[in-house]
Amino acid sequence: MDLQVRHWAISAADGCYKTFEKELDGTSSNPTGPSSTGDCELEREEHLVGGLAQPTEASRLLSGNRDGEAAEATQWAVPKMNSFASGLVPQSWISYFFTNKFDLAPGVLGSLFFVTSVISAFSNLVASALSKRIGLVKAMVFTNLPAAIMLTLIPLPYSPMLAMFFLILRSCTNSMDNAPRSAFLAAVVLPSERTLTMGIVNIVKTSSQSIGPVITGFLAEAHIFWIAFLVAGGLKVLYDLGILAAFVNHKTREEEIEQGNEAENEHIQEEEVMLTD
């Protein structure tokens, strides 16, 4: 509200300054000083109703139309494709794959998933620093993309050690995109719409993930389980590229406010220079 009030005050001052210039040149249709001042005061008061500032057309253009912002964020940031891909190869099916193809002992599987879980937990600590350095969108993409590539490589080798190596590499960045995604979604959605949007996100994620295991079951029964890894990895790559293309230059609300404040300060300085001259 303070930002808009200041902008409207500047607009009113600019109108008064132009009126004063016309009076000095003798071109004003109403050359009397008090009347012109009263017009300026009336113009300023027309933007104030009940003590609240009313936006002008210029302020609406500066502030932008955010009516469809939540819908846009929901359409792209809600990981429909990513969740479906994750549902194709959950940890339970990955465990089945290693047992069925390499005949790994339960103890080896337990140790393997213990290592991947610990790595995933510590990798989340790096996600925060990475997001601050390169931005939320790039942090989402550049961490999930290597994990997607590693996912497609897991079923290819005939050596269990190499397959486990790919799985461990995947765990290094697989969960690093969760925190940046949540932060980005909260940053681009209006505060009054965050609860609703987050609810939609969870519903879509859960429903998308629930479809994947059914498809993987049919693939495993047909002895083409490896297709699930390739499809899941390919979908995740497409999702990452789509996120990057859509939001690489997108600014969060905090960045837009900061940019607007800088532009407003420059405008105030220009108005002060004009008035002093």
XYZ file of C-alpha atoms in Angstrom:
277
model
C 0.000 0.000 0.000
C 2.823 2.444 0.886
C 4.461 1.801 -2.477
C 1.281 2.584 -4.411
C 0.525 5.700 -2.339
C 3.965 7.072 -3.039
C 3.561 6.363 -6.767
C 0.216 8.180 -6.908
C 1.680 11.100 -4.950
C 4.454 11.368 -7.519
C 1.909 11.303 -10.366
C -0.071 14.116 -8.709
C 3.082 16.161 -8.159
C 4.035 15.662 -11.804
C 0.634 16.973 -12.912
C 0.982 20.042 -10.707
C 4.472 20.704 -12.025
C 3.272 20.604 -15.653
C 0.394 22.920 -14.812
C 2.802 25.384 -13.185
C 5.005 25.305 -16.306
C 2.023 26.185 -18.501
C 1.168 29.086 -16.216
C 4.685 30.496 -16.522
C 4.542 30.225 -20.309
C 1.100 31.810 -20.400
C -0.374 28.781 -22.219
C -2.504 27.482 -19.401
C -6.242 27.586 -19.980
C -6.676 28.599 -16.363
C -3.742 30.895 -15.505
C -4.781 31.771 -11.984
C -2.518 30.225 -9.381
C -5.040 29.338 -6.703
C -7.404 27.685 -9.171
C -4.599 25.576 -10.608
C -3.476 24.597 -7.156
C -7.023 23.647 -6.294
C -7.226 21.505 -9.431
C -4.065 19.716 -8.356
C -5.450 19.166 -4.882
C -8.711 17.905 -6.358
C -6.824 15.544 -8.639
C -4.896 14.186 -5.683
C -8.046 13.763 -3.611
C -9.800 11.867 -6.413
C -7.332 9.040 -5.811
C -8.162 8.924 -2.110
C -11.512 7.517 -1.041
C -12.143 6.998 2.640
C -8.436 7.444 3.391
C -7.459 4.589 1.027
C -5.535 5.158 -2.171
C -7.308 4.108 -5.353
C -5.094 2.842 -8.188
C -4.896 4.744 -11.434
C -4.461 3.124 -14.851
C -0.729 3.816 -14.750
C -0.347 2.169 -11.360
C -2.277 -0.860 -12.584
C 0.142 -1.220 -15.485
C 3.118 -0.880 -13.165
C 1.825 -3.337 -10.613
C 0.860 -5.868 -13.302
C -2.049 -8.253 -13.525
C -1.557 -11.176 -11.168
C -4.963 -12.764 -11.552
C -3.570 -15.669 -13.562
C -0.309 -15.967 -11.676
C -1.511 -18.734 -9.375
C -2.915 -20.653 -12.318
C 0.357 -20.277 -14.212
C 2.400 -21.415 -11.220
C 0.062 -24.347 -10.655
C 0.223 -25.397 -14.300
C 4.024 -25.516 -14.437
C 5.363 -25.743 -10.880
C 3.048 -28.564 -9.825
C 5.196 -31.541 -10.805
C 2.586 -33.617 -12.622
C 5.019 -35.243 -15.022
C 7.755 -35.520 -12.421
C 5.439 -37.170 -9.905
C 4.162 -39.654 -12.462
C 7.750 -40.520 -13.397
C 8.642 -40.986 -9.723
C 5.657 -43.300 -9.350
C 6.987 -45.553 -12.110
C 10.130 -46.396 -10.138
C 9.491 -46.019 -6.388
C 11.931 -47.503 -3.922
C 9.887 -50.684 -3.605
C 10.099 -51.408 -7.330
C 13.801 -50.514 -7.408
C 14.352 -53.052 -4.651
C 12.413 -55.629 -6.658
C 14.518 -54.855 -9.719
C 17.842 -55.428 -7.937
C 16.548 -58.604 -6.329
C 15.123 -60.000 -9.552
C 18.011 -59.103 -11.886
C 21.076 -59.422 -9.650
C 19.721 -61.668 -6.880
C 21.050 -59.377 -4.171
C 20.779 -60.464 -0.556
C 18.404 -58.536 1.710
C 21.313 -57.312 3.799
C 23.016 -55.830 0.757
C 19.802 -54.112 -0.318
C 19.317 -52.686 3.162
C 22.834 -51.288 3.205
C 22.387 -49.874 -0.288
C 19.230 -47.965 0.576
C 20.733 -46.834 3.867
C 23.596 -45.198 1.968
C 21.271 -43.561 -0.571
C 18.993 -42.228 2.183
C 21.872 -40.681 4.119
C 23.260 -39.063 0.982
C 19.839 -37.673 0.073
C 19.415 -36.216 3.549
C 22.732 -34.374 3.497
C 22.256 -33.209 -0.089
C 19.262 -31.142 1.036
C 21.640 -28.989 3.069
C 23.484 -28.085 -0.117
C 20.250 -27.192 -1.931
C 19.734 -24.029 0.121
C 23.190 -22.625 -0.613
C 22.894 -23.589 -4.274
C 19.526 -21.846 -4.600
C 20.945 -18.612 -3.217
C 23.852 -18.764 -5.614
C 22.170 -19.657 -8.940
C 18.467 -19.076 -8.236
C 15.516 -21.311 -7.420
C 14.629 -22.378 -10.968
C 18.181 -23.289 -11.974
C 18.661 -25.118 -8.689
C 15.528 -27.170 -9.403
C 16.628 -28.105 -12.910
C 20.366 -28.582 -12.482
C 19.871 -30.954 -9.541
C 16.974 -33.021 -10.872
C 18.401 -33.379 -14.384
C 21.521 -35.398 -13.406
C 19.363 -37.615 -11.202
C 17.046 -38.276 -14.153
C 19.983 -39.261 -16.350
C 21.324 -41.606 -13.691
C 17.872 -43.173 -13.405
C 17.887 -44.150 -17.071
C 21.321 -45.783 -16.678
C 20.432 -48.053 -13.738
C 18.940 -50.975 -15.765
C 21.592 -50.927 -18.500
C 24.683 -52.537 -16.909
C 24.972 -56.275 -16.270
C 27.190 -55.656 -13.265
C 25.365 -55.148 -9.940
C 28.153 -52.911 -8.667
C 27.785 -50.553 -11.615
C 23.989 -50.448 -11.255
C 24.331 -49.694 -7.534
C 26.874 -46.994 -8.381
C 24.350 -45.294 -10.679
C 21.703 -45.510 -7.953
C 24.046 -43.903 -5.420
C 24.928 -41.144 -7.880
C 21.225 -40.526 -8.416
C 20.659 -40.114 -4.680
C 23.257 -37.322 -4.563
C 20.927 -34.865 -6.313
C 17.565 -36.636 -6.480
C 15.938 -34.782 -3.575
C 17.791 -31.480 -3.864
C 15.033 -29.968 -6.016
C 12.281 -30.378 -3.400
C 13.139 -27.347 -1.265
C 13.759 -24.958 -4.205
C 10.500 -26.063 -5.831
C 8.472 -25.374 -2.713
C 10.196 -22.033 -2.191
C 9.634 -21.007 -5.801
C 5.976 -21.975 -5.722
C 5.449 -19.964 -2.542
C 7.320 -17.001 -4.026
C 5.270 -16.676 -7.224
C 1.827 -17.329 -5.744
C -0.176 -14.649 -3.965
C -0.112 -15.081 -0.164
C -3.879 -15.490 -0.055
C -3.670 -18.355 -2.581
C -0.714 -20.283 -1.162
C -2.724 -22.676 0.990
C -5.054 -23.574 -1.878
C -2.186 -23.937 -4.330
C -0.157 -26.134 -1.989
C -3.225 -28.317 -1.477
C -3.635 -28.704 -5.238
C 0.058 -29.576 -5.504
C -0.211 -32.394 -2.964
C -3.382 -33.793 -4.528
C -1.891 -33.852 -8.018
C 1.400 -35.319 -6.794
C -0.287 -38.136 -4.892
C -2.718 -38.980 -7.686
C 0.040 -38.925 -10.308
C 2.325 -41.172 -8.286
C -0.421 -43.702 -7.658
C -0.723 -44.499 -11.379
C 2.934 -45.378 -11.906
C 3.248 -48.605 -9.869
C 0.349 -50.174 -11.774
C 2.083 -49.608 -15.108
C 5.402 -50.840 -13.741
C 3.689 -54.005 -12.533
C 2.569 -54.872 -16.056
C 6.053 -54.123 -17.402
C 7.683 -56.340 -14.778
C 5.255 -59.146 -15.531
C 6.157 -58.883 -19.219
C 9.897 -59.007 -18.341
C 10.529 -55.524 -19.734
C 11.043 -53.794 -16.415
C 13.886 -51.710 -17.853
C 11.371 -49.679 -19.857
C 10.009 -48.179 -16.646
C 13.440 -46.706 -15.837
C 13.886 -45.287 -19.321
C 10.401 -43.763 -19.457
C 10.700 -42.319 -15.954
C 14.085 -40.780 -16.678
C 12.914 -39.393 -20.015
C 9.828 -37.799 -18.474
C 11.917 -36.203 -15.753
C 14.296 -34.755 -18.354
C 11.352 -33.299 -20.305
C 9.935 -31.870 -17.088
C 13.226 -30.201 -16.194
C 13.632 -28.691 -19.652
C 10.044 -27.426 -19.558
C 10.580 -25.789 -16.165
C 13.794 -24.171 -17.387
C 12.199 -22.855 -20.583
C 9.143 -21.469 -18.800
C 10.664 -19.906 -15.690
C 14.364 -19.277 -16.262
C 13.731 -15.513 -16.485
C 10.745 -15.446 -14.135
C 11.086 -13.155 -11.143
C 9.708 -13.914 -7.717
C 7.454 -11.453 -5.907
C 10.354 -10.317 -3.716
C 12.514 -9.617 -6.778
C 9.687 -7.720 -8.486
C 9.088 -5.625 -5.363
C 12.782 -4.836 -5.084
C 12.937 -3.899 -8.767
C 9.836 -1.742 -8.393
C 11.337 0.039 -5.397
C 14.498 0.782 -7.343
C 12.515 2.129 -10.302
C 10.382 4.236 -7.968
C 13.428 5.698 -6.224
C 14.886 6.668 -9.587
C 11.590 8.292 -10.547
C 11.492 10.225 -7.258
C 15.022 11.483 -7.825
C 14.103 12.610 -11.342
C 11.047 14.447 -10.013
C 13.121 16.153 -7.325
C 15.636 17.291 -9.951
C 12.825 18.663 -12.139
C 11.243 20.514 -9.231
C 14.533 22.045 -8.102
C 15.340 23.160 -11.642
